[in-house]
Amino acid sequence: MRLTVAQATVRFLAAQFTERDGVEHRLIEGCFGIFGHGNVAGIGQALLEAEVADPAVLPYHQARNEQGMVHAAVGYARMRNRLSTLACTSSIGPGATNMVTGAALATINRLPVLLLPGDVFATRVADPVLQQLELPYAPDVTVNDTFRPVSRFFDRVWRPEQLPGALLGAMRVLTDPAETGAVTLAMPQDVQAEAFDWPAELFAKRIWHVPRAVPEPAALARAAAVIRGARRPLIVAGGGVIYSEATDALRAFAEATGIPVAETQAGKGSLPFDHPLALGAVGATGTPGANRFAREADVVIGIGTRYSDFTTASRTAFQDPGVRFVNVNVAAFDGAKHAGLPVVADARAALEALASALAGWSAPSAYREAAAAANAEWDAVVTAAYAAEHRPLPAQTEVIGAVNEVSAPRDVVLNAAGSMPGELHKLWRTRDPKGYHVEYGYSTMGYEIAAGVGVRMAVLAEEPDRDVFVLVGDGSYLMMAQELVTAVQERIKVIVVLVQNHGFASIGSLSESLGSQRFGTAYRYRSGESGRLDGGVLPVDLAANAASLGVTVVRVATVDELRAALRDAKAAPADGGPILIHVETDPLAGAPDSDSWWDVPVSETAALDTTRAARAEYERQKKAQRPLVGPDTEENDA
Ligand SMILES: Cc1ncc(C[n+]2csc(CCOP(=O)(O)OP(=O)(O)O)c2C)c(N)n1
Ligand SMILES: [Mg+2]
């Protein structure tokens, strides 16, 4: 079949499917793109031809910023539990490198996204093309090589003959839960338009079976033996539990064994908030109860977690001298962390196998009751934080409470950076495994609105009433709000709650705790008197900004007004486009403490007293840090 490389790519992508548990999904459900000379006549022409033939096959979506379109695609993929995603096509040069941050986010969060940056001429006849890097010592290196360290698969299609292998390799990585992340196929702009005779079978429907790897019997037996010997076991549930749709299996396992469950950011929602074995968030942004169980645990069963420093409180969370780790993970890399006993398997398959292997065994009943007490204790703290009645400006915890109360159980709350991830991790009452979407692998300011568009796109066809509440700080909004225009264009209903506190509340309080006096974290005029950025509040009006983009905007001043605006937004039509609610909060109003720590090094020498005091406290905290090399192998095998 004679087609250009770009036409062949589009035709191939439209024929790829995934299958898990007998259910088929289209792997690439659409393509975001921003055109320039590096893709307009190649991939752009191919997408046009495909749309003219059948607009439903690989629909094209226009974005405003290449980074934003990658975030939207990643949000989509996360909502679909990695079984479907979107492709992103860019021009060469800045259009391509704008996608690098999105690629890193996808790879770090283990979420599949297909990136198709344009690239320089393979023939080099017109060199240097507009936006070409031109390294004097290496003409084959282009700006797209910056994708290599942030992609799980990278290839550049210099010749048409290479395309089938590149496409198959890309699909393999996208659909492999242990390897997935950003997949980048760089497409030289001349090659995109070049015709070639392709074998017809390249375009046949292809189903990628997403495996549920079962644990190796010997590894399972070792894990069961260690758990049977535990007196204070704790489950740390990560994103893998959710992507594997293992939440029912987790609940059954926890109930049968009495092992309480603590959740990472990506794993939040593994159990509903009111389950008696749910300890909620663990680590630096965790609940004191979960952190108490972590401190005392003798066996930690990590399931689908990468053990980020927030989860382990920078390796201070687990203090039992003999603590050992059993790590269920599809990726051997994560399974081996903390000198753990790896069970390399799908979360659901492993939980079912472990439940059988541990039949008849249970943690002491007093231990189970202690978990239920911790759950109830924390819930009272949440109730109080939701009703803080902080005045004159409300506390952010009240905003979170209002959104939680007005949202329906299957709605989605979304956030990524600032002071909200920590507060949400502790305080959000999760009722559905997909109801909590906080990107905290890369914690990227600017993810929120773009990803909210992607999440909404992922639920639209089957659940038009499922609302997406995007919580965004003023700093994140200023970094990247422009995909609101994409939402306007496609009439995508996202409900954005913009929390205006005139700067970085999060880094401000971090700075203060580290002796740096909130330096550079508030948005203030340069003062004529001090010559520093400590003058009056800037006159930015982000509500007016959003309105100017075509968004329906509501300004609220009180929590009651916020609740009413949220209810109206929920009642608004499913295809009515984005709504933004603007609320001002007090950046100095705190949230309940985690009784935990995060390692951010403080200057060893300082002229400032505040820094010297912070350094002394840092050195004190640092003493609790443990390398977490578990017991030796023989003991692990016991
Ligand atoms: C792209 C990016 N740059 C910088 C940071 C570091 N950072 C984390 S939170 C934050 C401030 C966020 O401000 P805002 O969105 O207003 O939230 P607030 O802290 O006020 O809650 C910064 C600069 C980041 N996470 N991402
Ligand atoms: Mg802010």
XYZ file of C-alpha atoms and ligand atoms in Angstrom:
665
model
C 0.000 0.000 0.000
C 1.608 3.252 -1.128
C 1.331 5.958 1.541
C 3.573 8.596 3.075
C 5.322 7.827 6.344
C 2.897 10.180 8.099
C -0.174 8.603 6.476
C 1.097 5.145 7.375
C 1.686 6.250 10.984
C -1.840 7.626 11.367
C -3.401 4.567 9.716
C -1.377 2.256 11.953
C -2.271 4.138 15.155
C -5.982 3.959 14.359
C -5.745 0.142 14.239
C -4.139 -0.413 17.672
C -6.138 -1.781 20.604
C -5.465 -2.946 24.141
C -7.184 -5.786 25.936
C -7.319 -6.576 29.627
C -9.798 -8.823 31.430
C -11.478 -9.523 28.088
C -12.358 -5.862 27.439
C -10.974 -4.095 24.379
C -10.038 -0.428 24.227
C -8.732 1.713 21.416
C -5.107 2.421 22.399
C -4.782 5.842 20.733
C -8.130 7.587 20.960
C -7.145 10.851 19.321
C -4.313 13.184 18.503
C -3.509 16.588 19.945
C -1.425 18.788 17.731
C 0.061 22.193 17.115
C 1.283 22.634 13.566
C 4.399 24.272 12.214
C 6.653 23.601 9.244
C 7.902 20.449 10.980
C 4.548 18.618 10.864
C 1.920 20.620 8.960
C 2.440 18.976 5.588
C 3.358 15.548 6.959
C 1.443 14.340 10.039
C -0.945 17.303 9.615
C -1.872 16.261 6.094
C -2.286 12.655 7.219
C -4.600 13.657 10.104
C -6.638 15.778 7.689
C -7.042 12.851 5.288
C -8.071 10.599 8.150
C -10.593 13.167 9.439
C -12.115 13.684 5.985
C -12.499 9.905 5.637
C -13.978 9.374 9.144
C -13.817 12.008 11.909
C -14.322 9.398 14.631
C -11.268 7.261 13.938
C -8.394 9.422 15.140
C -9.948 12.805 16.000
C -7.644 15.809 15.950
C -7.670 18.221 18.936
C -6.080 21.625 18.869
C -4.040 22.744 21.873
C -2.533 26.106 22.846
C 0.805 24.935 24.188
C 2.641 21.691 23.456
C 3.348 21.094 27.139
C -0.361 21.497 27.856
C -1.331 18.945 25.248
C 0.994 16.361 26.748
C -0.535 17.026 30.176
C -4.013 16.564 28.701
C -2.979 13.266 27.121
C -1.389 12.080 30.374
C -4.476 13.015 32.397
C -6.523 11.052 29.889
C -4.273 8.000 30.171
C -4.312 8.066 33.976
C -8.100 8.274 34.033
C -8.241 5.270 31.681
C -5.903 3.241 33.897
C -3.240 3.280 31.149
C -5.352 1.222 28.734
C -5.896 4.141 26.332
C -4.043 7.355 25.673
C -3.687 10.138 23.115
C -0.934 11.041 20.672
C 0.664 14.501 20.466
C 2.187 15.910 17.293
C 4.412 18.977 17.283
C 6.558 20.899 14.859
C 10.332 20.866 15.199
C 12.403 23.001 17.575
C 10.487 24.873 20.295
C 7.242 23.046 19.573
C 9.052 19.789 20.181
C 11.021 20.842 23.248
C 7.889 22.323 24.813
C 6.806 18.680 25.183
C 9.890 17.625 27.176
C 8.429 18.575 30.580
C 5.274 16.636 29.751
C 7.398 13.655 28.730
C 9.265 13.703 32.038
C 5.980 13.901 33.924
C 4.601 10.900 32.012
C 7.709 8.805 32.539
C 8.037 9.592 36.242
C 4.369 8.846 36.863
C 4.562 5.688 34.695
C 1.795 6.914 32.402
C 1.684 6.191 28.662
C 1.747 8.995 26.116
C 2.842 8.947 22.471
C 4.854 11.966 21.324
C 5.506 12.653 17.658
C 7.842 15.660 17.469
C 8.856 16.792 14.009
C 12.579 16.734 13.323
C 15.197 18.171 10.958
C 15.576 16.998 7.338
C 16.979 13.471 7.138
C 18.547 14.416 3.776
C 20.057 17.619 5.233
C 19.795 19.246 1.774
C 18.199 22.417 3.120
C 20.268 22.634 6.315
C 20.029 24.453 8.575
C 16.259 24.406 8.567
C 14.475 27.040 10.668
C 14.894 26.093 14.376
C 17.684 23.558 13.748
C 20.219 23.219 16.583
C 23.336 22.526 14.426
C 25.876 21.027 16.802
C 29.179 21.570 14.988
C 30.600 18.229 16.162
C 27.487 16.058 15.700
C 25.104 16.826 12.829
C 22.906 13.838 13.725
C 22.049 15.272 17.172
C 18.940 17.472 17.234
C 16.947 19.157 19.992
C 14.804 16.013 20.058
C 17.657 14.130 21.695
C 16.551 15.926 24.882
C 13.637 13.455 24.910
C 15.946 10.479 25.385
C 16.390 10.605 29.178
C 12.725 11.385 29.784
C 11.291 8.758 27.436
C 10.919 5.025 28.034
C 11.254 4.525 24.278
C 12.850 6.869 21.771
C 13.400 6.389 18.079
C 13.974 8.664 15.120
C 12.609 7.496 11.803
C 15.387 8.517 9.438
C 14.115 6.198 6.679
C 10.658 4.824 5.823
C 11.931 1.252 6.168
C 12.455 1.884 9.893
C 8.842 2.859 10.564
C 7.219 -0.564 11.184
C 9.834 -1.511 13.774
C 9.627 1.891 15.436
C 5.837 1.761 15.650
C 5.772 -1.772 17.048
C 8.428 -0.916 19.627
C 6.485 2.176 20.639
C 3.232 0.245 21.120
C 4.985 -2.468 23.130
C 6.297 0.073 25.643
C 3.055 2.082 25.810
C 1.090 -1.047 26.722
C 3.593 -2.681 29.076
C 2.662 -1.661 32.643
C 6.215 -2.235 33.866
C 7.859 -0.134 31.181
C 5.316 2.473 30.242
C 5.892 6.230 30.183
C 6.581 8.747 27.451
C 7.188 7.126 24.074
C 8.789 9.424 21.519
C 9.017 8.904 17.780
C 10.913 11.783 16.219
C 9.809 12.349 12.636
C 12.160 14.209 10.263
C 9.972 16.564 8.280
C 11.034 15.334 4.842
C 10.556 11.684 5.805
C 6.989 12.412 7.000
C 6.027 13.350 3.441
C 7.963 10.566 1.716
C 5.961 7.758 0.066
C 6.742 4.076 0.488
C 5.131 0.725 -0.401
C 3.955 -0.729 2.927
C 2.916 -4.299 3.532
C -0.882 -4.369 4.032
C -0.519 -6.297 7.315
C 1.069 -3.238 8.924
C -2.433 -1.749 9.062
C -4.301 -4.820 10.301
C -6.112 -4.498 13.640
C -3.622 -5.315 16.370
C -4.528 -6.114 19.966
C -1.967 -5.533 22.692
C -2.827 -7.803 25.592
C -2.026 -5.973 28.813
C -0.688 -8.651 31.123
C -1.712 -9.457 34.653
C 1.571 -11.026 35.605
C 1.156 -13.643 38.344
C 3.724 -13.911 41.127
C 6.371 -16.556 40.878
C 5.344 -19.307 43.371
C 8.624 -19.158 45.280
C 8.438 -15.354 45.631
C 4.828 -15.642 46.777
C 5.755 -18.252 49.384
C 8.579 -16.068 50.702
C 6.268 -13.065 50.923
C 3.551 -15.061 52.695
C 6.091 -16.390 55.205
C 7.312 -12.904 56.056
C 3.759 -11.577 56.437
C 2.774 -14.537 58.638
C 5.598 -13.589 60.971
C 4.476 -9.980 61.213
C 2.946 -8.493 64.328
C 2.478 -4.961 63.052
C 2.091 -5.212 59.243
C 1.140 -2.211 57.143
C 0.112 -1.943 53.500
C 1.371 1.047 51.540
C -0.930 1.310 48.527
C 0.441 3.155 45.497
C -0.803 4.077 42.033
C -0.319 0.494 40.850
C -3.321 -0.588 42.935
C -5.526 1.838 41.036
C -4.125 1.267 37.538
C -4.483 -2.483 38.034
C -8.098 -2.039 39.220
C -7.086 -3.965 42.315
C -9.100 -1.946 44.847
C -11.700 -4.676 45.452
C -8.940 -7.254 45.836
C -7.133 -4.913 48.241
C -10.231 -4.436 50.350
C -10.846 -8.201 50.495
C -7.209 -8.821 51.418
C -7.198 -6.133 54.105
C -10.470 -7.350 55.602
C -9.357 -10.990 55.614
C -5.984 -10.251 57.202
C -6.755 -7.165 59.276
C -3.767 -5.352 57.772
C -4.413 -1.597 57.668
C -3.857 0.396 54.486
C -1.945 3.661 54.117
C -1.984 5.478 50.791
C 0.552 7.355 48.667
C -0.549 10.327 46.543
C -1.075 8.158 43.433
C -2.617 5.400 45.549
C -5.142 7.585 47.352
C -8.594 6.147 46.766
C -7.378 2.551 47.076
C -9.844 2.267 49.965
C -12.774 4.619 50.600
C -12.005 7.150 53.333
C -14.459 5.636 55.804
C -13.242 2.059 55.655
C -12.162 1.076 59.186
C -8.803 -0.197 57.885
C -8.128 3.007 55.919
C -5.378 5.006 57.594
C -5.410 7.522 54.736
C -2.352 9.374 53.569
C 1.125 8.282 54.660
C 4.448 10.119 54.751
C 5.381 13.784 54.678
C 1.804 14.792 53.822
C 0.202 11.937 55.708
C -2.046 11.627 58.723
C -0.454 11.275 62.167
C -2.245 7.947 62.550
C -0.855 6.454 59.340
C 2.566 7.785 60.252
C 2.338 6.206 63.708
C 1.527 2.822 62.143
C 4.397 3.344 59.677
C 6.820 4.203 62.456
C 6.002 0.987 64.307
C 5.436 -1.406 61.391
C 7.584 -4.532 61.370
C 6.536 -5.537 57.844
C 5.651 -3.003 55.176
C 3.784 -4.399 52.181
C 4.253 -1.902 49.372
C 1.823 -2.467 46.517
C 2.392 -0.579 43.278
C 4.455 2.146 44.910
C 7.738 3.746 43.866
C 8.429 4.894 47.446
C 9.003 8.571 46.733
C 10.531 10.710 49.472
C 7.081 12.033 50.326
C 5.865 8.482 50.962
C 8.831 7.523 53.138
C 9.131 10.975 54.769
C 12.618 11.062 53.274
C 13.342 7.665 54.838
C 12.269 8.617 58.336
C 8.787 7.060 58.240
C 9.729 3.476 59.142
C 11.536 3.238 62.459
C 11.208 -0.377 63.627
C 14.819 -1.614 63.826
C 14.004 -4.895 62.033
C 11.453 -3.540 59.564
C 11.344 -5.451 56.308
C 9.607 -4.701 53.048
C 7.554 -6.930 50.777
C 7.129 -5.095 47.495
C 4.445 -6.095 45.033
C 5.152 -4.329 41.765
C 4.956 -4.969 38.023
C 8.364 -3.328 37.738
C 11.283 -5.256 39.246
C 13.021 -1.903 39.639
C 10.437 -0.678 42.148
C 10.055 -4.109 43.739
C 13.689 -4.140 44.804
C 13.559 -0.806 46.647
C 14.368 -0.644 50.378
C 16.078 -4.021 50.114
C 12.573 -5.434 49.900
C 11.398 -8.909 49.046
C 10.168 -8.357 45.501
C 6.956 -9.920 44.252
C 7.078 -8.943 40.602
C 3.430 -9.155 39.605
C 0.247 -7.325 38.808
C -1.276 -5.844 41.980
C -4.614 -7.598 41.632
C -3.147 -10.964 40.733
C -0.675 -10.716 43.608
C -3.307 -9.666 46.166
C -5.522 -12.589 45.192
C -2.599 -14.986 45.415
C -1.456 -13.552 48.750
C -4.990 -13.803 50.152
C -5.004 -17.542 49.384
C -1.498 -18.044 50.706
C -2.433 -16.328 53.974
C -5.842 -17.987 54.400
C -6.636 -18.392 58.081
C -3.987 -15.902 59.187
C -4.873 -12.523 60.613
C -3.194 -9.675 62.428
C -4.158 -9.405 66.127
C -7.688 -8.031 66.559
C -6.463 -5.249 68.853
C -4.296 -4.065 65.968
C -7.291 -3.910 63.656
C -9.201 -1.936 66.287
C -6.333 0.508 66.658
C -6.543 1.208 62.922
C -10.277 1.850 63.141
C -9.652 4.234 66.037
C -7.008 6.103 64.023
C -9.442 6.393 61.133
C -12.168 7.869 63.350
C -9.726 10.181 65.100
C -8.527 11.608 61.786
C -12.025 11.982 60.416
C -12.845 14.328 63.287
C -9.790 16.413 62.370
C -11.013 16.573 58.756
C -14.463 17.695 59.865
C -12.893 20.499 61.885
C -10.590 21.567 59.024
C -13.514 21.671 56.582
C -15.345 23.965 59.022
C -12.369 26.101 60.133
C -14.320 29.364 59.782
C -11.090 31.250 59.315
C -11.806 34.962 58.786
C -11.765 37.450 57.146
C -10.458 35.284 54.290
C -11.291 31.564 54.426
C -8.662 28.888 54.919
C -7.834 26.656 51.968
C -9.012 23.644 54.002
C -12.531 25.125 53.877
C -12.322 25.377 50.081
C -11.287 21.720 49.926
C -14.159 20.833 52.250
C -16.717 22.687 50.147
C -15.561 20.950 46.952
C -15.636 17.584 48.719
C -19.156 18.166 50.034
C -20.632 19.407 46.761
C -18.919 16.936 44.423
C -20.591 13.603 43.702
C -18.805 10.416 44.772
C -17.662 9.602 41.224
C -16.507 13.138 40.403
C -12.787 13.775 40.117
C -10.681 16.291 42.025
C -7.454 17.256 40.291
C -4.343 19.099 41.435
C -0.574 18.942 41.049
C 1.491 21.566 42.850
C 1.498 24.144 45.623
C 0.038 23.815 49.086
C -2.998 21.898 47.905
C -1.449 18.472 47.165
C -0.433 18.078 50.792
C -3.763 19.296 52.149
C -5.723 17.161 49.686
C -3.646 14.084 50.488
C -4.568 14.401 54.163
C -8.021 15.884 53.985
C -9.818 14.738 50.821
C -12.464 12.119 51.558
C -12.068 9.677 48.669
C -15.142 7.737 47.715
C -14.114 6.311 44.343
C -10.745 4.902 43.217
C -10.656 7.375 40.308
C -11.980 10.326 42.292
C -8.586 11.641 43.370
C -6.123 12.774 40.729
C -3.119 14.554 42.197
C -0.011 14.473 40.029
C 2.731 14.257 42.616
C 5.394 12.304 40.776
C 6.629 15.438 39.007
C 4.345 17.911 40.816
C 4.190 20.147 37.786
C 2.745 23.629 38.086
C 0.582 24.040 35.008
C -0.578 20.415 34.848
C -3.901 21.155 36.499
C -6.077 22.814 33.869
C -4.602 20.983 30.886
C -4.893 17.594 32.586
C -8.409 18.447 33.755
C -9.362 18.808 30.090
C -7.838 15.381 29.383
C -9.569 13.703 32.340
C -12.912 15.127 31.296
C -12.346 13.917 27.711
C -11.692 10.449 29.126
C -15.067 10.200 30.902
C -17.239 12.221 28.546
C -18.555 9.495 26.275
C -19.616 7.051 28.964
C -20.268 9.264 31.984
C -21.217 12.801 30.923
C -22.403 13.586 34.455
C -19.026 12.823 35.971
C -17.576 16.233 36.774
C -13.934 17.176 37.043
C -13.018 19.730 39.716
C -9.659 21.294 38.949
C -8.159 22.990 41.995
C -5.465 25.410 40.916
C -3.334 27.950 42.752
C -2.670 31.423 41.356
C 0.970 30.501 40.721
C 0.036 27.410 38.702
C -2.656 29.352 36.879
C -0.151 32.004 35.843
C 2.216 29.330 34.608
C -0.238 27.573 32.318
C -3.931 28.320 32.061
C -4.177 28.502 28.309
C -5.795 25.096 27.761
C -8.942 26.779 29.092
C -9.275 27.935 25.494
C -9.158 24.296 24.362
C -11.998 23.592 26.803
C -13.963 26.558 25.431
C -13.348 25.404 21.863
C -14.490 21.818 22.505
C -17.192 22.779 25.045
C -15.456 20.669 27.650
C -16.961 21.162 31.086
C -14.249 21.404 33.689
C -14.995 23.169 36.953
C -11.903 25.137 37.903
C -11.569 26.438 41.452
C -8.864 29.085 41.381
C -7.379 29.656 44.809
C -5.939 33.172 44.835
C -3.448 33.792 47.647
C -1.086 36.146 45.789
C 1.922 33.917 45.524
C 3.392 30.633 46.635
C 1.818 29.728 49.980
C 3.513 26.325 49.820
C 7.051 27.435 49.144
C 6.480 30.425 51.424
C 5.804 28.203 54.401
C 8.591 25.801 53.386
C 10.958 28.754 53.100
C 9.948 30.022 56.504
C 10.447 26.613 58.113
C 13.932 26.465 56.566
C 14.936 29.888 57.813
C 14.621 31.671 54.463
C 11.868 34.068 55.557
C 9.436 33.453 52.655
C 11.954 35.122 50.322
C 10.688 35.513 46.765
C 7.437 33.639 47.292
C 4.821 36.390 47.364
C 3.665 38.308 44.293
C 4.460 41.889 45.393
C 5.583 45.138 43.772
C 9.208 46.156 44.130
C 9.076 48.672 46.945
C 10.510 52.140 46.394
C 11.655 52.225 50.011
C 13.313 48.864 50.502
C 14.223 48.213 46.864
C 12.946 44.670 47.442
C 9.871 42.740 46.299
C 7.946 43.524 49.477
C 5.637 46.285 48.263
C 1.881 46.123 47.709
C -0.121 43.244 46.260
C -0.016 43.128 42.439
C -3.189 44.221 40.639
C -3.595 40.936 38.727
C -7.193 39.866 38.199
C -7.191 36.225 37.196
C -10.992 36.069 37.108
C -10.967 38.768 34.428
C -8.200 36.866 32.694
C -10.272 33.677 32.543
C -13.371 35.595 31.427
C -11.351 37.111 28.592
C -10.645 33.586 27.330
C -14.357 32.817 27.026
C -14.745 30.976 30.328
C -17.837 31.333 32.513
C -16.476 32.992 35.662
C -17.946 33.345 39.135
C -16.264 35.350 41.902
C -17.008 34.298 45.447
C -15.948 35.893 48.719
C -17.204 33.432 51.337
C -17.375 29.685 51.758
C -21.183 29.794 51.551
C -20.955 31.625 48.232
C -18.390 29.067 47.110
C -20.744 26.185 47.942
C -23.567 27.831 46.011
C -21.312 28.469 43.010
C -20.094 24.864 43.080
C -23.692 23.597 43.134
C -24.588 25.818 40.181
C -21.536 24.597 38.315
C -22.500 20.994 38.944
C -25.977 21.708 37.633
C -24.627 23.394 34.472
C -24.957 21.452 31.204
C -22.417 18.701 30.497
C -21.438 20.342 27.198
C -21.465 23.944 28.409
C -17.716 24.485 28.497
C -15.444 25.436 31.373
C -16.517 27.251 34.537
C -14.039 29.008 36.793
C -14.765 29.935 40.394
C -12.394 32.537 41.806
C -11.882 32.498 45.567
C -9.376 34.317 47.707
C -7.888 32.497 50.709
C -5.508 33.322 53.530
C -2.076 31.896 52.671
C -1.101 31.915 56.340
C -4.035 29.769 57.516
C -2.544 26.377 58.277
C -3.668 22.783 57.861
C -3.559 19.921 60.382
C -0.046 18.606 60.966
C 1.292 15.321 59.578
C 3.744 14.641 62.380
C 6.320 13.918 59.708
C 9.316 15.395 57.924
C 10.659 16.162 54.451
C 14.381 16.412 53.766
C 15.212 19.810 52.270
C 18.797 20.696 53.197
C 19.446 23.967 55.039
C 22.620 26.081 54.683
C 25.408 24.804 56.894
C 26.718 28.332 57.377
C 24.574 31.450 57.454
C 24.657 35.098 58.437
C 20.952 34.994 59.238
C 19.778 33.851 62.677
C 16.657 32.311 61.141
C 18.794 30.063 58.920
C 21.081 29.042 61.771
C 18.072 28.031 63.876
C 16.621 26.084 60.961
C 19.951 24.317 60.419
C 19.994 23.149 64.043
C 16.497 21.733 63.636
C 17.521 20.139 60.320
C 20.423 18.337 61.951
C 18.137 17.074 64.705
C 15.578 15.701 62.200
C 18.289 14.218 60.021
C 19.242 11.821 62.834
C 16.002 9.897 62.308
C 16.844 9.183 58.671
C 17.560 5.521 57.921
C 19.135 4.066 54.822
C 16.490 1.312 55.106
C 18.674 -1.582 54.164
C 16.497 -4.422 55.394
C 17.565 -7.583 57.209
C 19.996 -9.811 55.339
C 18.776 -12.149 52.629
C 18.827 -15.243 54.786
C 16.564 -13.619 57.331
C 14.321 -12.350 54.546
C 13.933 -15.919 53.356
C 12.919 -17.177 56.793
C 6.911 23.982 36.958
C 7.212 24.129 38.405
N 8.017 25.125 38.825
C 8.293 25.267 40.143
C 7.784 24.393 41.061
C 8.118 24.590 42.560
N 6.871 24.984 43.236
C 6.114 24.078 43.876
S 4.733 24.748 44.494
C 5.123 26.269 43.924
C 4.197 27.427 44.147
C 2.801 27.183 43.663
O 2.054 28.362 43.801
P 0.479 28.333 43.742
O 0.036 27.576 42.535
O -0.025 29.704 43.876
O 0.053 27.450 44.987
P 0.219 27.822 46.547
O 1.616 27.446 46.928
O -0.051 29.264 46.730
O -0.752 26.935 47.212
C 6.354 26.256 43.280
C 6.995 27.436 42.685
C 6.965 23.356 40.566
N 6.426 22.421 41.353
N 6.669 23.260 39.245
Mg -0.761 30.751 45.434
